[in-house]
XYZ file of C-alpha atoms in Angstrom:
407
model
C 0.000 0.000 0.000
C 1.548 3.338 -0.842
C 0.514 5.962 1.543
C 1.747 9.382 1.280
C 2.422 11.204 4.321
C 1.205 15.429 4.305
C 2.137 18.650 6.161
C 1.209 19.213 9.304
C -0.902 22.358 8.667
C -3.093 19.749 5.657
C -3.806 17.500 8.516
C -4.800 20.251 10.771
C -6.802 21.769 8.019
C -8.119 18.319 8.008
C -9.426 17.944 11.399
C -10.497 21.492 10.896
C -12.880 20.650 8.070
C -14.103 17.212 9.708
C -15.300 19.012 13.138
C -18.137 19.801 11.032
C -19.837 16.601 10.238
C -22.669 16.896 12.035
C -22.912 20.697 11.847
C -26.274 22.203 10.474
C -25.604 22.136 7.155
C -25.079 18.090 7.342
C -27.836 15.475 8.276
C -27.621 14.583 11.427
C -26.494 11.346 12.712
C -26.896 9.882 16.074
C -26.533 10.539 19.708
C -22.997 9.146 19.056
C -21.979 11.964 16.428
C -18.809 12.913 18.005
C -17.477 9.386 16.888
C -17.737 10.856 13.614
C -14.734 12.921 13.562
C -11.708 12.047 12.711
C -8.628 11.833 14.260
C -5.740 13.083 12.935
C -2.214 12.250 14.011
C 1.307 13.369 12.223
C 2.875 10.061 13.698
C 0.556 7.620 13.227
C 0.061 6.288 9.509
C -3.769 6.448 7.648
C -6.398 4.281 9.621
C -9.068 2.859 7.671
C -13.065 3.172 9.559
C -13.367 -0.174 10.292
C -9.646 -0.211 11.991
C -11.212 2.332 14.664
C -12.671 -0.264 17.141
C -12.749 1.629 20.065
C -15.156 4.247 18.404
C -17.722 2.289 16.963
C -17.707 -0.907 18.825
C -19.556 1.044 21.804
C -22.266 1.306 19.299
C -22.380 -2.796 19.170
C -22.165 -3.543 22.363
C -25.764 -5.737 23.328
C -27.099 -5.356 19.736
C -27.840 -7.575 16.523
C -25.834 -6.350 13.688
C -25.745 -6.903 9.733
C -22.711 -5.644 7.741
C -22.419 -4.855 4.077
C -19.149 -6.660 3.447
C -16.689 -8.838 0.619
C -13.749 -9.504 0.075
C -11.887 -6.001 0.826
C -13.235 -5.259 4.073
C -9.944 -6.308 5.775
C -8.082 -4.783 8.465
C -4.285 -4.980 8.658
C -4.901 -8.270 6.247
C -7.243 -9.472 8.040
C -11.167 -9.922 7.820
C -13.286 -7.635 9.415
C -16.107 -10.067 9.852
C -13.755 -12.562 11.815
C -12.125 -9.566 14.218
C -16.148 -8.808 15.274
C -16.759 -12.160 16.102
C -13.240 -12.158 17.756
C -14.263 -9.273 20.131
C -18.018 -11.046 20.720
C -20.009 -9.114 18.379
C -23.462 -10.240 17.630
C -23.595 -10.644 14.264
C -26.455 -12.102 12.214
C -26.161 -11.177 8.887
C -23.624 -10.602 5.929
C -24.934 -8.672 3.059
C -22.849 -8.791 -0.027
C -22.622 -7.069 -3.146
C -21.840 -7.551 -7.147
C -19.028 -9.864 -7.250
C -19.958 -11.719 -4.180
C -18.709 -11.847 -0.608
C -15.250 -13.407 -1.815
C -14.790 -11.331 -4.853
C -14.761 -13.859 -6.954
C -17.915 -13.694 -8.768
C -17.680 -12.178 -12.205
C -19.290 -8.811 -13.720
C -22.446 -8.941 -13.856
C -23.140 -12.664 -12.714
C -26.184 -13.613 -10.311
C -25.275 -13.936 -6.849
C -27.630 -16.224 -4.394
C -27.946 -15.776 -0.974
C -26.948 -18.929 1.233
C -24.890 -19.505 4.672
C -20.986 -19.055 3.918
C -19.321 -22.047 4.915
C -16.594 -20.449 6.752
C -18.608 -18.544 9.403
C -21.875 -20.281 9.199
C -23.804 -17.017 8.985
C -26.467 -16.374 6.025
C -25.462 -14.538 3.485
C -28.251 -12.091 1.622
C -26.999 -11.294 -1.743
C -28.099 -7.116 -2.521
C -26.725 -8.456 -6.459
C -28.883 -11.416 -7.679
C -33.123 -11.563 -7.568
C -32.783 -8.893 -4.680
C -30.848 -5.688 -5.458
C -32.574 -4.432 -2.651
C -32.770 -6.048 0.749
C -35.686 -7.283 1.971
C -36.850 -5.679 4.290
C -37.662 -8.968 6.907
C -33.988 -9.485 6.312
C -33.105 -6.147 8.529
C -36.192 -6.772 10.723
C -34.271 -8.351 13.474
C -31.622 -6.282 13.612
C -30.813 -2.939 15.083
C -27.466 -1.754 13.505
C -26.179 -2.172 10.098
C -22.494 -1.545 9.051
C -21.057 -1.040 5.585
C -17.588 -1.489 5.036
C -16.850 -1.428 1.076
C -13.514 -0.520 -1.127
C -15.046 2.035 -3.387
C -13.137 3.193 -6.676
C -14.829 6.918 -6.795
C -16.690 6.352 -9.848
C -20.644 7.215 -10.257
C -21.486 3.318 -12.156
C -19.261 1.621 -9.356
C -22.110 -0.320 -8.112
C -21.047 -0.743 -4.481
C -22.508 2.660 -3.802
C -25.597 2.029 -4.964
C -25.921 -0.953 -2.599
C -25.334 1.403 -0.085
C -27.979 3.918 -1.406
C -30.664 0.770 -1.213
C -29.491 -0.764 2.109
C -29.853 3.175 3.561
C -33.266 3.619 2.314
C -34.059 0.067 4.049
C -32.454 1.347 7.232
C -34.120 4.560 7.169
C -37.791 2.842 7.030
C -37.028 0.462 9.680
C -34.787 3.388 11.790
C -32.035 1.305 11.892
C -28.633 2.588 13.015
C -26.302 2.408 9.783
C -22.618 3.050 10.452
C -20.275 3.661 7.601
C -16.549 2.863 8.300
C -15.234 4.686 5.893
C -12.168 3.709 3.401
C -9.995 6.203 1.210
C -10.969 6.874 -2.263
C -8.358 5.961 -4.316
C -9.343 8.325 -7.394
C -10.475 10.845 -4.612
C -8.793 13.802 -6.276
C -11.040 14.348 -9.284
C -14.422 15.454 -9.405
C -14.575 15.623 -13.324
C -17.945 14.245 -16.340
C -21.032 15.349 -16.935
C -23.780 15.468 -14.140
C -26.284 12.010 -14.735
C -29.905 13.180 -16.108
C -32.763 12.193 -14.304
C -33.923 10.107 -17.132
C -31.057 7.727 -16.772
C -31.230 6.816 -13.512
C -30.737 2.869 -12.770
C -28.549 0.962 -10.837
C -24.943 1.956 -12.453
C -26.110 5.502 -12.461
C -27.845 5.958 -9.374
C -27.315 9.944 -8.042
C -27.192 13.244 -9.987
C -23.158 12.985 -9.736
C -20.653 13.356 -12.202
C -18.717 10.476 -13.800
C -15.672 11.305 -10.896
C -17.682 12.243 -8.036
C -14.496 13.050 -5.741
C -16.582 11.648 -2.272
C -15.627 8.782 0.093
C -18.558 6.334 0.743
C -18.930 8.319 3.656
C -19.148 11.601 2.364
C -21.505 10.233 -0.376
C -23.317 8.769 2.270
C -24.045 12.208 3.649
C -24.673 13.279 0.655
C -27.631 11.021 -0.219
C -29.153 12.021 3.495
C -28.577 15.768 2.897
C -29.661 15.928 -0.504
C -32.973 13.672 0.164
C -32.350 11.352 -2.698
C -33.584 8.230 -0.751
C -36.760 9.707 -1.605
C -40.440 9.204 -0.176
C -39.021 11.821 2.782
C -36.637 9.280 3.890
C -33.473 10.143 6.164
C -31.388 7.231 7.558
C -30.105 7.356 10.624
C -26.110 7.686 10.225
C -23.067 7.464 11.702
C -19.972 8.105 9.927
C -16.257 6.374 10.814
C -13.401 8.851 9.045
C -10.175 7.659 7.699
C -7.864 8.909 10.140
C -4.807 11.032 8.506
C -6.584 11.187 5.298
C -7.204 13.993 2.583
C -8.409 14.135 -0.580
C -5.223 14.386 -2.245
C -3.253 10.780 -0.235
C -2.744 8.626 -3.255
C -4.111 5.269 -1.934
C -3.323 1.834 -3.551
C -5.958 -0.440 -2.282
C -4.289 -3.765 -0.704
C -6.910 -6.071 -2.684
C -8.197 -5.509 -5.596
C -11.830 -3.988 -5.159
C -13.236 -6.503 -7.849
C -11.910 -8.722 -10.415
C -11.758 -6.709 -13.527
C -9.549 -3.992 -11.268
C -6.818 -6.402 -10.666
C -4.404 -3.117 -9.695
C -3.886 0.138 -8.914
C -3.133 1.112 -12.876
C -6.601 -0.527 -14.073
C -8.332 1.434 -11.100
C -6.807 4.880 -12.508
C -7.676 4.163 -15.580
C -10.732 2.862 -14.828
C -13.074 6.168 -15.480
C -11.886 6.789 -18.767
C -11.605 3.420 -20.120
C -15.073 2.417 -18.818
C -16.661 4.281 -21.601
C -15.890 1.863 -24.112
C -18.299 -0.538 -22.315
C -21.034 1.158 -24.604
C -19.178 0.240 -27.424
C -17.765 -2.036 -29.063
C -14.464 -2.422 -28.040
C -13.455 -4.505 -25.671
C -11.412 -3.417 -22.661
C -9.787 -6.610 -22.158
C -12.217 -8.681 -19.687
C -11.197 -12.048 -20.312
C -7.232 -10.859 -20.437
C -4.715 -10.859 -17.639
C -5.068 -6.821 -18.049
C -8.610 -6.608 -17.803
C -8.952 -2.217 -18.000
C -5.522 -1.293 -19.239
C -5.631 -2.046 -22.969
C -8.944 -1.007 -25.560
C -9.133 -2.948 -28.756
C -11.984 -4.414 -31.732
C -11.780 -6.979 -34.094
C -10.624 -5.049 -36.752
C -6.950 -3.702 -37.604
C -7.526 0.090 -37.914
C -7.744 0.472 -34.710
C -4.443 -0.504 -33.446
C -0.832 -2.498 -33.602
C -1.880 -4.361 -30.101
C -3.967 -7.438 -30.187
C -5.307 -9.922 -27.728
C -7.925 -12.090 -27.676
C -10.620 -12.316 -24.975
C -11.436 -15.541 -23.372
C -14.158 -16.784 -20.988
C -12.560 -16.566 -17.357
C -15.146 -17.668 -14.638
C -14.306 -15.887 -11.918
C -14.106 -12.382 -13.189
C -15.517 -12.484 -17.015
C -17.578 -15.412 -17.986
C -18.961 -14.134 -21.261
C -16.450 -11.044 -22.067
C -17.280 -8.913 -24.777
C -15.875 -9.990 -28.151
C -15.206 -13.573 -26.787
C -12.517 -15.230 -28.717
C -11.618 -13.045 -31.244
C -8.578 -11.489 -32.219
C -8.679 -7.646 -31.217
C -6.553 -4.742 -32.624
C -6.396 -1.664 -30.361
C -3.696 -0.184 -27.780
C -2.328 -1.075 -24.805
C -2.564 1.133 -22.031
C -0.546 -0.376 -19.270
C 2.575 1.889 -19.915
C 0.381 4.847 -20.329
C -0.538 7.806 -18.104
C -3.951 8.664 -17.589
C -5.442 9.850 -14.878
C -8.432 11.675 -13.617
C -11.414 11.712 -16.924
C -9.376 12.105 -20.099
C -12.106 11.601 -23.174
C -9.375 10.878 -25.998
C -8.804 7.292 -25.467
C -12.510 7.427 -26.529
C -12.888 9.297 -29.346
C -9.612 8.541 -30.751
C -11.154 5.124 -31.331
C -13.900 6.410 -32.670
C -12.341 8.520 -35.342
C -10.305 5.545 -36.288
C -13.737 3.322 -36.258
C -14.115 2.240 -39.837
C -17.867 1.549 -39.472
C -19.328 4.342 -37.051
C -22.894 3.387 -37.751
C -22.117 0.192 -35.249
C -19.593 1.727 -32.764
C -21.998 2.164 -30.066
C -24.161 -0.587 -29.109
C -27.455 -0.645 -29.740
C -28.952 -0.362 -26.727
C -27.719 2.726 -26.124
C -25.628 2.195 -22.949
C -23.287 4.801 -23.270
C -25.605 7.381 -22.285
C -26.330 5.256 -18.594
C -22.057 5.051 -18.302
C -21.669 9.234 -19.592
C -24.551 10.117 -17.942
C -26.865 11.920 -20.722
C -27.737 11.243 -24.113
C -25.661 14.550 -25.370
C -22.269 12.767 -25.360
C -22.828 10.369 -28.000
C -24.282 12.894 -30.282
C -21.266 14.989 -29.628
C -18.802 12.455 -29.994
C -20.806 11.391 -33.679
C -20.798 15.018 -34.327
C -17.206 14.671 -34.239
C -16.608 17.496 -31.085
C -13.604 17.913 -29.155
C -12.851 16.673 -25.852
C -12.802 20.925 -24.977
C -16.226 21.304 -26.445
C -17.385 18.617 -24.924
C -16.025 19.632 -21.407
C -17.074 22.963 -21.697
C -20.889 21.626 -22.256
C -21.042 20.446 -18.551
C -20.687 23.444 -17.051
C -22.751 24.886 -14.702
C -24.261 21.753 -13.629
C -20.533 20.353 -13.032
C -19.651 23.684 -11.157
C -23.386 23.918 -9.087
C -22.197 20.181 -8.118
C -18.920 21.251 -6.849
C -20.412 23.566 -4.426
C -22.707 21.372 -3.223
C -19.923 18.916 -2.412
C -18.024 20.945 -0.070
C -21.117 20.911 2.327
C -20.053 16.934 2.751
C -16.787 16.975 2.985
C -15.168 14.501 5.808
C -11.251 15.275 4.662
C -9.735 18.401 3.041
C -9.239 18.734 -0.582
């Protein structure tokens, strides 16, 4: 894990900006709130939420809990769900996500609930008939935690998890305590803003492409800004990184889900996942699933591989064994939104009619139906830009009033 350390006036402006979570201008939490603050220390290294056991375990003590959890909710290497039960925790339930509680499901795949045979506890999958939990499943108990490696994209679908299992919470007033984790492209805040007509499950909130928020922060963001709908508020308690800003670079120790096998695919990550409503692969099915863009078709590239079926992170991946031209990526630079990788391919596309597929998802992954027409129309990546302003600027405002961790 690299971790870079910061001057002591950023972590003071830190702790300065994080005194306010529960300030007026925030939803509040519980009677708990000051656990919400983070601590910040020039010694001691970055301390992920759910490593912060003597703040929220006071909030366990004598109660049934759930937690939202997989494969990256580890703590020094090991697995937060075993270090509760190590310190007599009652826990009932695991919820898990897309790509199952091991991570080792692939994108996409249906995930049943069951009992995992390590801990013997039931397992409700929130990614296979249920994307939403049921609400008998929270019905007997009183606090649930969510402990997730996000990547700090809006079509990451971990945080829309957490948007349904907060709406759940917040009709049953359940207690539900984030322990927050870095976001490793926490920097940017960059794309257009998602239209209300594309709303779904990989575009959930009115947020841009590169939202710049920690679970957390989005969390407070979805309570603030009333998006659970139907008047809904959950009741929320936030765990800050500890020694954390917005600009620590942060290399995940797992990979958050098999197509992100590094820290390289998860930088490139926002600006290759475009191509997904097209039809170039991004190499699921590779070794270097995210770091290389190609088609079956030699205009668009020197570089060629050939996707194959790979069960645990791309069944059925997109241009399945054929020979694709394109670029490789792994050597290259990008980080943040860049738009070229894009609609470099596109200009080079020798049949445009078919480079976007037909179903149209490229507006869900850009957010509005104005980016395809622009890319056809053959604007540049500065026109483009410049058409998401003021929405992208009225959203940066807005974002400050969340903030957990200066910027």
């Amino acid at each position: 894990m690299r971790i870079a350390s910061a001057p002591w006036w950023l972590f003071a402006l830190c702790l300065y900006l994080s005194v306010g979570c529960t300030s007026a201008s925030r939803p509040a939490v519980t009677d708990a709130d000051s656990a919400a603050v983070p601590r910040v220390d020039t010694v001691r290294p970055l301390q992920v939420g759910a490593a912060q056991f003597e703040v929220y375990l006071p909030q366990l003590k004598g109660r049934a809990v759930g937690i939202v959890a997989n494969h990256t909710s580890l703590v020094e290497g090991a697995h937060l769900v075993d270090l509760l039960r190590e310190k007599d925790v009652n826990l009932k339930r695991i919820f898990t996500p897309e790509h199952g509680f091991r991570g080792n499901v692939g994108d996409g795949e249906h995930i049943d609930s069951g009992i995992d045979p390590t801990t013997g506890l039931p397992i409700a999958s929130l990614y296979g008939a249920n994307r939403k939990p049921k609400p008998e499943w929270l019905q007997d108990l009183d606090v649930v935690l969510f402990d997730l490696q996000d990547v700090g994209t809006r079509f990451y679908t971990y945080i829309s998890t957490m948007h349904y299992m907060m709406a759940e919470c917040a009709r049953q007033g359940k207690l539900f305590i984030v322990l927050d984790r870095p976001n490793p492209n926490g920097e940017f805040v960059d794309g257009p803003i998602r239209e209300e007509k594309l709303k779904g499950f990989v575009a959930m909130h009115p947020i841009p492409i590169l939202h710049g928020l920690t679970v957390g922060e989005l969390a407070q963001m979805i309570n603030g800004e009333g998006w659970l709908g139907e008047g809904l508020e959950c009741p929320l308690q936030v765990i800050p990184v500890a020694n954390y800003t917005h600009q620590t670079p942060y290399e995940p120790p797992v990979k958050p889900s098999p197509n992100l096998p590094n820290y390289h695919a998860i930088r490139l990550y926002p600006s290759l996942c475009l191509f997904e409503g097209t039809v170039v692969s991004i190499g699921r099915g590779t070794p270097f699933p995210f770091q290389v863009a190609g088609a079956p078709d030699p205009a668009y590239g020197a570089f060629t591989f050939t996707p194959v079926p790979m069960p645990e992170s791309s069944p059925h991946p997109p241009q399945e064994g054929k020979k694709c031209y394109g670029v490789d990526y792994r050597e290259v630079n990008i980080t943040g939104l860049s738009l070229e990788p894009l609609l470099s391919f596109y200009r080079n596309s020798p049949d445009k009619a078919t480079f976007f597929n037909k179903n149209n998802y490229i507006n869900t992954l850009s957010g509005t139906p104005t980016f395809q027409e622009q890319v056809k129309a053959g604007k540049t990546e500065a026109e483009i830009r410049a058409s998401w302003e003021p929405a992208l600027s009225q959203y940066k405002a807005m974002r400050k009033n969340y903030l957990l961790y200066a910027e």
